[in-house]
């Protein structure tokens, strides 16, 4: 799928704040992230101190924890974090990308799944560079549905409208490079699938910000379209397989970022 691309203010702010109200649907309906994608970002080892920023219900945090890393999930939504706390091996903190509640140089990696496009980048990138260790890594991930598949295009048309379905995907590279806080940005893409029941497809639609901010009657009309799509596409008892590409970006702090950090505070010790 295309990201929940930010729209004009104040609609964008309302959509950004809408996820708490659909936390359960988000957790049940959204896909996880492939472990190989996160391994590409973090490396093959274990035991890194990892910050999942804009963690939501902890979909990406759970993958990092399963890979053997120490994870803290930070999100501004208490409702989303309540769901995240049901997962094992993850610490949680309420906070925002623009004001991260962690010490200078305290984490080996900052990972962001499906959320970087919501950040105020002018404020968030200095904060990310601040909490990263000198040789740390920033990893950005987006699950994007394969729009080549006809039923996927119809689903996104129902959710996003004809003016948005299949629109341009968010590109973080110019933002990262223009900040001067991150060095060369590397990219990779991983293929995976999500098996969906009829209710699972409905929950996936409900979890989108464009649906969450609709009036109840308009939301139900869209969800009825989603139900019909499932009924005319799925072949029970087999689940409907939603195809995704996970687009990944990784970058390390620049020399400028490392220099600025040393002026502010010493590197925090490993726990």
mmCIF file of N, CA, C and O in Angstrom, residues 35-128:
data_model
loop_
_atom_site.group_PDB
_atom_site.id
_atom_site.type_symbol
_atom_site.label_atom_id
_atom_site.label_comp_id
_atom_site.label_asym_id
_atom_site.label_seq_id
_atom_site.Cartn_x
_atom_site.Cartn_y
_atom_site.Cartn_z
ATOM 1 N N UNK A 35 11.566 -10.438 9.030
ATOM 2 C CA UNK A 35 12.766 -10.427 9.869
ATOM 3 C C UNK A 35 14.017 -10.129 9.056
ATOM 4 O O UNK A 35 14.940 -9.462 9.544
ATOM 5 N N UNK A 36 14.062 -10.609 7.803
ATOM 6 C CA UNK A 36 15.261 -10.377 6.987
ATOM 7 C C UNK A 36 15.448 -8.897 6.665
ATOM 8 O O UNK A 36 16.578 -8.430 6.491
ATOM 9 N N UNK A 37 14.355 -8.137 6.621
ATOM 10 C CA UNK A 37 14.465 -6.702 6.379
ATOM 11 C C UNK A 37 15.141 -6.017 7.563
ATOM 12 O O UNK A 37 16.015 -5.159 7.396
ATOM 13 N N UNK A 38 14.729 -6.398 8.774
ATOM 14 C CA UNK A 38 15.325 -5.781 9.958
ATOM 15 C C UNK A 38 16.761 -6.260 10.165
ATOM 16 O O UNK A 38 17.614 -5.484 10.622
ATOM 17 N N UNK A 39 17.039 -7.491 9.807
ATOM 18 C CA UNK A 39 18.417 -7.981 9.878
ATOM 19 C C UNK A 39 19.311 -7.204 8.916
ATOM 20 O O UNK A 39 20.475 -6.908 9.232
ATOM 21 N N UNK A 40 18.797 -6.854 7.753
ATOM 22 C CA UNK A 40 19.566 -6.042 6.802
ATOM 23 C C UNK A 40 19.911 -4.693 7.413
ATOM 24 O O UNK A 40 21.021 -4.167 7.200
ATOM 25 N N UNK A 41 19.022 -4.127 8.197
ATOM 26 C CA UNK A 41 19.266 -2.827 8.819
ATOM 27 C C UNK A 41 20.208 -2.951 10.010
ATOM 28 O O UNK A 41 21.170 -2.181 10.145
ATOM 29 N N UNK A 42 19.950 -3.914 10.891
ATOM 30 C CA UNK A 42 20.657 -3.998 12.159
ATOM 31 C C UNK A 42 21.915 -4.857 12.110
ATOM 32 O O UNK A 42 22.779 -4.738 12.990
ATOM 33 N N UNK A 43 22.004 -5.737 11.114
ATOM 34 C CA UNK A 43 23.115 -6.675 11.064
ATOM 35 C C UNK A 43 22.712 -8.011 11.672
ATOM 36 O O UNK A 43 21.659 -8.140 12.302
ATOM 37 N N UNK A 44 23.562 -9.029 11.534
ATOM 38 C CA UNK A 44 23.194 -10.386 11.944
ATOM 39 C C UNK A 44 23.352 -10.678 13.428
ATOM 40 O O UNK A 44 22.941 -11.739 13.899
ATOM 41 N N UNK A 45 23.954 -9.775 14.186
ATOM 42 C CA UNK A 45 24.214 -10.041 15.594
ATOM 43 C C UNK A 45 22.985 -9.885 16.476
ATOM 44 O O UNK A 45 21.858 -9.678 16.003
ATOM 45 N N UNK A 46 23.204 -9.970 17.796
ATOM 46 C CA UNK A 46 22.152 -9.824 18.783
ATOM 47 C C UNK A 46 22.591 -8.804 19.828
ATOM 48 O O UNK A 46 23.739 -8.393 19.869
ATOM 49 N N UNK A 47 21.661 -8.415 20.699
ATOM 50 C CA UNK A 47 21.993 -7.626 21.868
ATOM 51 C C UNK A 47 22.152 -6.140 21.660
ATOM 52 O O UNK A 47 22.665 -5.447 22.552
ATOM 53 N N UNK A 48 21.711 -5.596 20.533
ATOM 54 C CA UNK A 48 21.761 -4.148 20.346
ATOM 55 C C UNK A 48 20.681 -3.471 21.183
ATOM 56 O O UNK A 48 19.625 -4.045 21.451
ATOM 57 N N UNK A 49 20.956 -2.238 21.585
ATOM 58 C CA UNK A 49 19.947 -1.416 22.233
ATOM 59 C C UNK A 49 19.221 -0.647 21.129
ATOM 60 O O UNK A 49 19.806 0.212 20.459
ATOM 61 N N UNK A 50 17.947 -0.976 20.949
ATOM 62 C CA UNK A 50 17.178 -0.512 19.793
ATOM 63 C C UNK A 50 16.001 0.333 20.259
ATOM 64 O O UNK A 50 15.229 -0.073 21.131
ATOM 65 N N UNK A 51 15.851 1.496 19.656
ATOM 66 C CA UNK A 51 14.680 2.354 19.862
ATOM 67 C C UNK A 51 13.761 2.211 18.666
ATOM 68 O O UNK A 51 14.159 2.480 17.531
ATOM 69 N N UNK A 52 12.531 1.770 18.920
ATOM 70 C CA UNK A 52 11.493 1.753 17.886
ATOM 71 C C UNK A 52 10.683 3.028 18.070
ATOM 72 O O UNK A 52 9.921 3.165 19.030
ATOM 73 N N UNK A 53 10.866 3.974 17.156
ATOM 74 C CA UNK A 53 10.289 5.313 17.277
ATOM 75 C C UNK A 53 8.993 5.397 16.476
ATOM 76 O O UNK A 53 8.958 5.023 15.300
ATOM 77 N N UNK A 54 7.934 5.908 17.108
ATOM 78 C CA UNK A 54 6.623 5.840 16.477
ATOM 79 C C UNK A 54 6.179 4.395 16.408
ATOM 80 O O UNK A 54 5.642 3.935 15.400
ATOM 81 N N UNK A 55 6.383 3.682 17.522
ATOM 82 C CA UNK A 55 6.270 2.221 17.525
ATOM 83 C C UNK A 55 4.849 1.712 17.386
ATOM 84 O O UNK A 55 4.639 0.559 17.018
ATOM 85 N N UNK A 56 3.857 2.550 17.692
ATOM 86 C CA UNK A 56 2.483 2.089 17.578
ATOM 87 C C UNK A 56 2.217 0.918 18.506
ATOM 88 O O UNK A 56 2.543 0.946 19.690
ATOM 89 N N UNK A 57 1.645 -0.145 17.981
ATOM 90 C CA UNK A 57 1.317 -1.325 18.787
ATOM 91 C C UNK A 57 2.479 -2.302 18.892
ATOM 92 O O UNK A 57 2.311 -3.384 19.461
ATOM 93 N N UNK A 58 3.630 -1.943 18.356
ATOM 94 C CA UNK A 58 4.821 -2.769 18.537
ATOM 95 C C UNK A 58 5.039 -3.851 17.501
ATOM 96 O O UNK A 58 5.761 -4.820 17.760
ATOM 97 N N UNK A 59 4.463 -3.699 16.318
ATOM 98 C CA UNK A 59 4.675 -4.687 15.265
ATOM 99 C C UNK A 59 6.170 -4.857 14.953
ATOM 100 O O UNK A 59 6.679 -5.977 14.899
ATOM 101 N N UNK A 60 6.856 -3.743 14.734
ATOM 102 C CA UNK A 60 8.276 -3.798 14.418
ATOM 103 C C UNK A 60 9.105 -4.106 15.657
ATOM 104 O O UNK A 60 10.102 -4.831 15.587
ATOM 105 N N UNK A 61 8.702 -3.582 16.803
ATOM 106 C CA UNK A 61 9.405 -3.870 18.059
ATOM 107 C C UNK A 61 9.477 -5.368 18.313
ATOM 108 O O UNK A 61 10.511 -5.892 18.754
ATOM 109 N N UNK A 62 8.378 -6.063 18.058
ATOM 110 C CA UNK A 62 8.328 -7.502 18.306
ATOM 111 C C UNK A 62 9.333 -8.253 17.434
ATOM 112 O O UNK A 62 9.970 -9.216 17.889
ATOM 113 N N UNK A 63 9.490 -7.815 16.190
ATOM 114 C CA UNK A 63 10.468 -8.464 15.305
ATOM 115 C C UNK A 63 11.881 -8.256 15.842
ATOM 116 O O UNK A 63 12.696 -9.183 15.890
ATOM 117 N N UNK A 64 12.181 -7.017 16.281
ATOM 118 C CA UNK A 64 13.501 -6.718 16.831
ATOM 119 C C UNK A 64 13.766 -7.535 18.092
ATOM 120 O O UNK A 64 14.879 -8.056 18.290
ATOM 121 N N UNK A 65 12.764 -7.654 18.960
ATOM 122 C CA UNK A 65 12.931 -8.440 20.182
ATOM 123 C C UNK A 65 13.151 -9.916 19.858
ATOM 124 O O UNK A 65 13.986 -10.581 20.482
ATOM 125 N N UNK A 66 12.425 -10.436 18.880
ATOM 126 C CA UNK A 66 12.586 -11.837 18.490
ATOM 127 C C UNK A 66 13.972 -12.106 17.904
ATOM 128 O O UNK A 66 14.470 -13.239 17.963
ATOM 129 N N UNK A 67 14.598 -11.071 17.348
ATOM 130 C CA UNK A 67 15.956 -11.211 16.819
ATOM 131 C C UNK A 67 17.020 -11.116 17.913
ATOM 132 O O UNK A 67 18.212 -11.197 17.623
ATOM 133 N N UNK A 68 16.590 -10.902 19.158
ATOM 134 C CA UNK A 68 17.518 -10.909 20.274
ATOM 135 C C UNK A 68 18.026 -9.560 20.718
ATOM 136 O O UNK A 68 19.031 -9.477 21.433
ATOM 137 N N UNK A 69 17.329 -8.489 20.341
ATOM 138 C CA UNK A 69 17.767 -7.145 20.710
ATOM 139 C C UNK A 69 16.969 -6.617 21.899
ATOM 140 O O UNK A 69 15.847 -7.069 22.174
ATOM 141 N N UNK A 70 17.546 -5.652 22.613
ATOM 142 C CA UNK A 70 16.875 -4.978 23.717
ATOM 143 C C UNK A 70 16.115 -3.780 23.134
ATOM 144 O O UNK A 70 16.736 -2.868 22.580
ATOM 145 N N UNK A 71 14.813 -3.774 23.287
ATOM 146 C CA UNK A 71 13.977 -2.826 22.557
ATOM 147 C C UNK A 71 13.196 -1.934 23.506
ATOM 148 O O UNK A 71 12.585 -2.404 24.476
ATOM 149 N N UNK A 72 13.204 -0.633 23.212
ATOM 150 C CA UNK A 72 12.287 0.304 23.859
ATOM 151 C C UNK A 72 11.413 0.908 22.774
ATOM 152 O O UNK A 72 11.903 1.353 21.737
ATOM 153 N N UNK A 73 10.104 0.842 22.991
ATOM 154 C CA UNK A 73 9.127 1.353 22.031
ATOM 155 C C UNK A 73 8.614 2.700 22.519
ATOM 156 O O UNK A 73 8.120 2.814 23.640
ATOM 157 N N UNK A 74 8.730 3.720 21.676
ATOM 158 C CA UNK A 74 8.286 5.071 22.018
ATOM 159 C C UNK A 74 7.195 5.492 21.044
ATOM 160 O O UNK A 74 7.359 5.367 19.820
ATOM 161 N N UNK A 75 6.087 5.984 21.577
ATOM 162 C CA UNK A 75 4.976 6.434 20.735
ATOM 163 C C UNK A 75 4.185 7.478 21.514
ATOM 164 O O UNK A 75 4.085 7.394 22.745
ATOM 165 N N UNK A 76 3.605 8.477 20.830
ATOM 166 C CA UNK A 76 2.801 9.487 21.546
ATOM 167 C C UNK A 76 1.440 8.990 21.990
ATOM 168 O O UNK A 76 0.796 9.636 22.819
ATOM 169 N N UNK A 77 0.989 7.839 21.472
ATOM 170 C CA UNK A 77 -0.351 7.350 21.766
ATOM 171 C C UNK A 77 -0.326 6.329 22.903
ATOM 172 O O UNK A 77 0.221 5.228 22.760
ATOM 173 N N UNK A 78 -0.947 6.696 24.016
ATOM 174 C CA UNK A 78 -1.057 5.769 25.137
ATOM 175 C C UNK A 78 -1.865 4.536 24.737
ATOM 176 O O UNK A 78 -1.547 3.408 25.154
ATOM 177 N N UNK A 79 -2.894 4.728 23.890
ATOM 178 C CA UNK A 79 -3.729 3.601 23.466
ATOM 179 C C UNK A 79 -2.930 2.586 22.649
ATOM 180 O O UNK A 79 -3.091 1.375 22.817
ATOM 181 N N UNK A 80 -2.079 3.088 21.761
ATOM 182 C CA UNK A 80 -1.258 2.182 20.961
ATOM 183 C C UNK A 80 -0.272 1.428 21.849
ATOM 184 O O UNK A 80 -0.052 0.214 21.691
ATOM 185 N N UNK A 81 0.330 2.130 22.798
ATOM 186 C CA UNK A 81 1.309 1.492 23.677
ATOM 187 C C UNK A 81 0.663 0.479 24.613
ATOM 188 O O UNK A 81 1.316 -0.493 25.024
ATOM 189 N N UNK A 82 -0.600 0.661 24.959
ATOM 190 C CA UNK A 82 -1.289 -0.325 25.785
ATOM 191 C C UNK A 82 -1.307 -1.673 25.078
ATOM 192 O O UNK A 82 -1.152 -2.725 25.710
ATOM 193 N N UNK A 83 -1.504 -1.668 23.775
ATOM 194 C CA UNK A 83 -1.459 -2.906 23.001
ATOM 195 C C UNK A 83 -0.035 -3.430 22.947
ATOM 196 O O UNK A 83 0.218 -4.630 23.106
ATOM 197 N N UNK A 84 0.928 -2.535 22.748
ATOM 198 C CA UNK A 84 2.329 -2.934 22.671
ATOM 199 C C UNK A 84 2.795 -3.621 23.950
ATOM 200 O O UNK A 84 3.599 -4.558 23.916
ATOM 201 N N UNK A 85 2.295 -3.176 25.092
ATOM 202 C CA UNK A 85 2.729 -3.725 26.385
ATOM 203 C C UNK A 85 2.317 -5.177 26.577
ATOM 204 O O UNK A 85 2.817 -5.857 27.488
ATOM 205 N N UNK A 86 1.413 -5.672 25.751
ATOM 206 C CA UNK A 86 1.023 -7.085 25.831
ATOM 207 C C UNK A 86 2.098 -7.997 25.248
ATOM 208 O O UNK A 86 2.063 -9.215 25.443
ATOM 209 N N UNK A 87 3.047 -7.414 24.530
ATOM 210 C CA UNK A 87 4.127 -8.199 23.943
ATOM 211 C C UNK A 87 5.257 -8.343 24.958
ATOM 212 O O UNK A 87 5.490 -7.459 25.772
ATOM 213 N N UNK A 88 5.970 -9.443 24.880
ATOM 214 C CA UNK A 88 7.061 -9.679 25.824
ATOM 215 C C UNK A 88 8.372 -9.123 25.274
ATOM 216 O O UNK A 88 8.562 -9.015 24.066
ATOM 217 N N UNK A 89 9.255 -8.747 26.186
ATOM 218 C CA UNK A 89 10.599 -8.322 25.811
ATOM 219 C C UNK A 89 10.704 -6.918 25.276
ATOM 220 O O UNK A 89 11.710 -6.582 24.641
ATOM 221 N N UNK A 90 9.686 -6.075 25.530
ATOM 222 C CA UNK A 90 9.695 -4.704 25.004
ATOM 223 C C UNK A 90 9.377 -3.729 26.135
ATOM 224 O O UNK A 90 8.368 -3.880 26.837
ATOM 225 N N UNK A 91 10.235 -2.735 26.321
ATOM 226 C CA UNK A 91 9.933 -1.635 27.230
ATOM 227 C C UNK A 91 9.193 -0.551 26.444
ATOM 228 O O UNK A 91 9.433 -0.383 25.245
ATOM 229 N N UNK A 92 8.334 0.189 27.094
ATOM 230 C CA UNK A 92 7.559 1.220 26.405
ATOM 231 C C UNK A 92 7.680 2.557 27.127
ATOM 232 O O UNK A 92 7.802 2.609 28.354
ATOM 233 N N UNK A 93 7.632 3.637 26.339
ATOM 234 C CA UNK A 93 7.647 4.991 26.877
ATOM 235 C C UNK A 93 6.775 5.873 26.002
ATOM 236 O O UNK A 93 6.835 5.779 24.768
ATOM 237 N N UNK A 94 5.975 6.714 26.626
ATOM 238 C CA UNK A 94 5.221 7.706 25.866
ATOM 239 C C UNK A 94 6.185 8.827 25.479
ATOM 240 O O UNK A 94 6.923 9.356 26.309
ATOM 241 N N UNK A 95 6.187 9.179 24.214
ATOM 242 C CA UNK A 95 7.074 10.234 23.745
ATOM 243 C C UNK A 95 6.916 10.427 22.259
ATOM 244 O O UNK A 95 6.258 9.636 21.573
ATOM 245 N N UNK A 96 7.531 11.490 21.755
ATOM 246 C CA UNK A 96 7.418 11.843 20.344
ATOM 247 C C UNK A 96 8.782 11.863 19.686
ATOM 248 O O UNK A 96 9.814 12.033 20.351
ATOM 249 N N UNK A 97 8.798 11.732 18.366
ATOM 250 C CA UNK A 97 10.052 11.776 17.613
ATOM 251 C C UNK A 97 10.732 13.127 17.757
ATOM 252 O O UNK A 97 11.962 13.220 17.663
ATOM 253 N N UNK A 98 9.948 14.160 17.989
ATOM 254 C CA UNK A 98 10.495 15.506 18.092
ATOM 255 C C UNK A 98 11.055 15.816 19.483
ATOM 256 O O UNK A 98 11.696 16.855 19.684
ATOM 257 N N UNK A 99 10.815 14.919 20.427
ATOM 258 C CA UNK A 99 11.328 15.082 21.790
ATOM 259 C C UNK A 99 11.463 13.697 22.402
ATOM 260 O O UNK A 99 10.613 13.249 23.165
ATOM 261 N N UNK A 100 12.542 13.012 22.071
ATOM 262 C CA UNK A 100 12.720 11.614 22.459
ATOM 263 C C UNK A 100 13.137 11.531 23.924
ATOM 264 O O UNK A 100 14.120 12.170 24.325
ATOM 265 N N UNK A 101 12.445 10.745 24.726
ATOM 266 C CA UNK A 101 12.726 10.689 26.168
ATOM 267 C C UNK A 101 13.871 9.746 26.530
ATOM 268 O O UNK A 101 13.756 8.919 27.442
ATOM 269 N N UNK A 102 14.998 9.872 25.819
ATOM 270 C CA UNK A 102 16.177 9.043 26.070
ATOM 271 C C UNK A 102 17.419 9.925 26.119
ATOM 272 O O UNK A 102 17.434 11.041 25.581
ATOM 273 N N UNK A 103 18.476 9.404 26.725
ATOM 274 C CA UNK A 103 19.720 10.151 26.888
ATOM 275 C C UNK A 103 20.500 10.243 25.582
ATOM 276 O O UNK A 103 20.282 9.473 24.637
ATOM 277 N N UNK A 104 21.445 11.183 25.537
ATOM 278 C CA UNK A 104 22.354 11.309 24.405
ATOM 279 C C UNK A 104 23.106 9.994 24.177
ATOM 280 O O UNK A 104 23.531 9.336 25.134
ATOM 281 N N UNK A 105 23.263 9.617 22.912
ATOM 282 C CA UNK A 105 24.076 8.455 22.514
ATOM 283 C C UNK A 105 23.751 7.224 23.350
ATOM 284 O O UNK A 105 24.645 6.529 23.818
ATOM 285 N N UNK A 106 22.481 6.927 23.499
ATOM 286 C CA UNK A 106 22.059 5.838 24.382
ATOM 287 C C UNK A 106 21.586 4.592 23.653
ATOM 288 O O UNK A 106 21.332 3.568 24.295
ATOM 289 N N UNK A 107 21.451 4.646 22.316
ATOM 290 C CA UNK A 107 20.980 3.473 21.583
ATOM 291 C C UNK A 107 21.882 3.195 20.383
ATOM 292 O O UNK A 107 22.513 4.095 19.828
ATOM 293 N N UNK A 108 21.913 1.920 20.016
ATOM 294 C CA UNK A 108 22.708 1.501 18.864
ATOM 295 C C UNK A 108 21.949 1.678 17.557
ATOM 296 O O UNK A 108 22.559 1.765 16.488
ATOM 297 N N UNK A 109 20.629 1.686 17.645
ATOM 298 C CA UNK A 109 19.818 1.792 16.429
ATOM 299 C C UNK A 109 18.495 2.457 16.742
ATOM 300 O O UNK A 109 17.916 2.260 17.811
ATOM 301 N N UNK A 110 18.023 3.244 15.785
ATOM 302 C CA UNK A 110 16.657 3.783 15.798
ATOM 303 C C UNK A 110 15.950 3.203 14.589
ATOM 304 O O UNK A 110 16.438 3.343 13.452
ATOM 305 N N UNK A 111 14.842 2.529 14.811
ATOM 306 C CA UNK A 111 14.066 1.961 13.712
ATOM 307 C C UNK A 111 12.687 2.614 13.701
ATOM 308 O O UNK A 111 12.130 2.947 14.749
ATOM 309 N N UNK A 112 12.161 2.800 12.511
ATOM 310 C CA UNK A 112 10.859 3.464 12.345
ATOM 311 C C UNK A 112 10.067 2.685 11.304
ATOM 312 O O UNK A 112 10.468 2.628 10.134
ATOM 313 N N UNK A 113 8.980 2.086 11.711
ATOM 314 C CA UNK A 113 8.148 1.324 10.793
ATOM 315 C C UNK A 113 6.845 2.028 10.499
ATOM 316 O O UNK A 113 6.033 2.240 11.411
ATOM 317 N N UNK A 114 6.657 2.428 9.261
ATOM 318 C CA UNK A 114 5.365 2.978 8.813
ATOM 319 C C UNK A 114 5.017 4.279 9.530
ATOM 320 O O UNK A 114 3.839 4.595 9.713
ATOM 321 N N UNK A 115 6.009 5.074 9.938
ATOM 322 C CA UNK A 115 5.695 6.262 10.736
ATOM 323 C C UNK A 115 6.530 7.484 10.389
ATOM 324 O O UNK A 115 6.133 8.601 10.737
ATOM 325 N N UNK A 116 7.658 7.346 9.723
ATOM 326 C CA UNK A 116 8.569 8.471 9.531
ATOM 327 C C UNK A 116 7.911 9.630 8.791
ATOM 328 O O UNK A 116 8.231 10.796 9.030
ATOM 329 N N UNK A 117 6.977 9.337 7.895
ATOM 330 C CA UNK A 117 6.321 10.386 7.122
ATOM 331 C C UNK A 117 5.417 11.272 7.975
ATOM 332 O O UNK A 117 5.012 12.347 7.532
ATOM 333 N N UNK A 118 5.114 10.835 9.215
ATOM 334 C CA UNK A 118 4.299 11.653 10.113
ATOM 335 C C UNK A 118 5.142 12.636 10.931
ATOM 336 O O UNK A 118 4.604 13.546 11.558
ATOM 337 N N UNK A 119 6.471 12.451 10.966
ATOM 338 C CA UNK A 119 7.320 13.252 11.842
ATOM 339 C C UNK A 119 7.484 14.676 11.314
ATOM 340 O O UNK A 119 7.411 14.924 10.108
ATOM 341 N N UNK A 120 7.750 15.593 12.243
ATOM 342 C CA UNK A 120 8.249 16.918 11.886
ATOM 343 C C UNK A 120 9.754 16.753 11.718
ATOM 344 O O UNK A 120 10.512 16.765 12.686
ATOM 345 N N UNK A 121 10.209 16.581 10.482
ATOM 346 C CA UNK A 121 11.588 16.143 10.233
ATOM 347 C C UNK A 121 12.629 17.144 10.705
ATOM 348 O O UNK A 121 13.717 16.748 11.150
ATOM 349 N N UNK A 122 12.321 18.422 10.630
ATOM 350 C CA UNK A 122 13.287 19.433 11.060
ATOM 351 C C UNK A 122 13.604 19.299 12.547
ATOM 352 O O UNK A 122 14.709 19.620 12.989
ATOM 353 N N UNK A 123 12.638 18.818 13.318
ATOM 354 C CA UNK A 123 12.851 18.625 14.752
ATOM 355 C C UNK A 123 13.219 17.189 15.096
ATOM 356 O O UNK A 123 13.978 16.943 16.041
ATOM 357 N N UNK A 124 12.698 16.234 14.346
ATOM 358 C CA UNK A 124 12.905 14.829 14.686
ATOM 359 C C UNK A 124 14.307 14.336 14.336
ATOM 360 O O UNK A 124 14.906 13.568 15.110
ATOM 361 N N UNK A 125 14.843 14.749 13.198
ATOM 362 C CA UNK A 125 16.153 14.229 12.792
ATOM 363 C C UNK A 125 17.270 14.625 13.754
ATOM 364 O O UNK A 125 18.122 13.778 14.080
ATOM 365 N N UNK A 126 17.342 15.867 14.250
ATOM 366 C CA UNK A 126 18.349 16.157 15.272
ATOM 367 C C UNK A 126 18.176 15.321 16.539
ATOM 368 O O UNK A 126 19.170 14.932 17.178
ATOM 369 N N UNK A 127 16.939 15.018 16.902
ATOM 370 C CA UNK A 127 16.697 14.181 18.070
ATOM 371 C C UNK A 127 17.168 12.743 17.830
ATOM 372 O O UNK A 127 17.758 12.107 18.708
ATOM 373 N N UNK A 128 16.892 12.225 16.642
ATOM 374 C CA UNK A 128 17.345 10.868 16.317
ATOM 375 C C UNK A 128 18.864 10.803 16.331
ATOM 376 O O UNK A 128 19.461 9.876 16.891
#
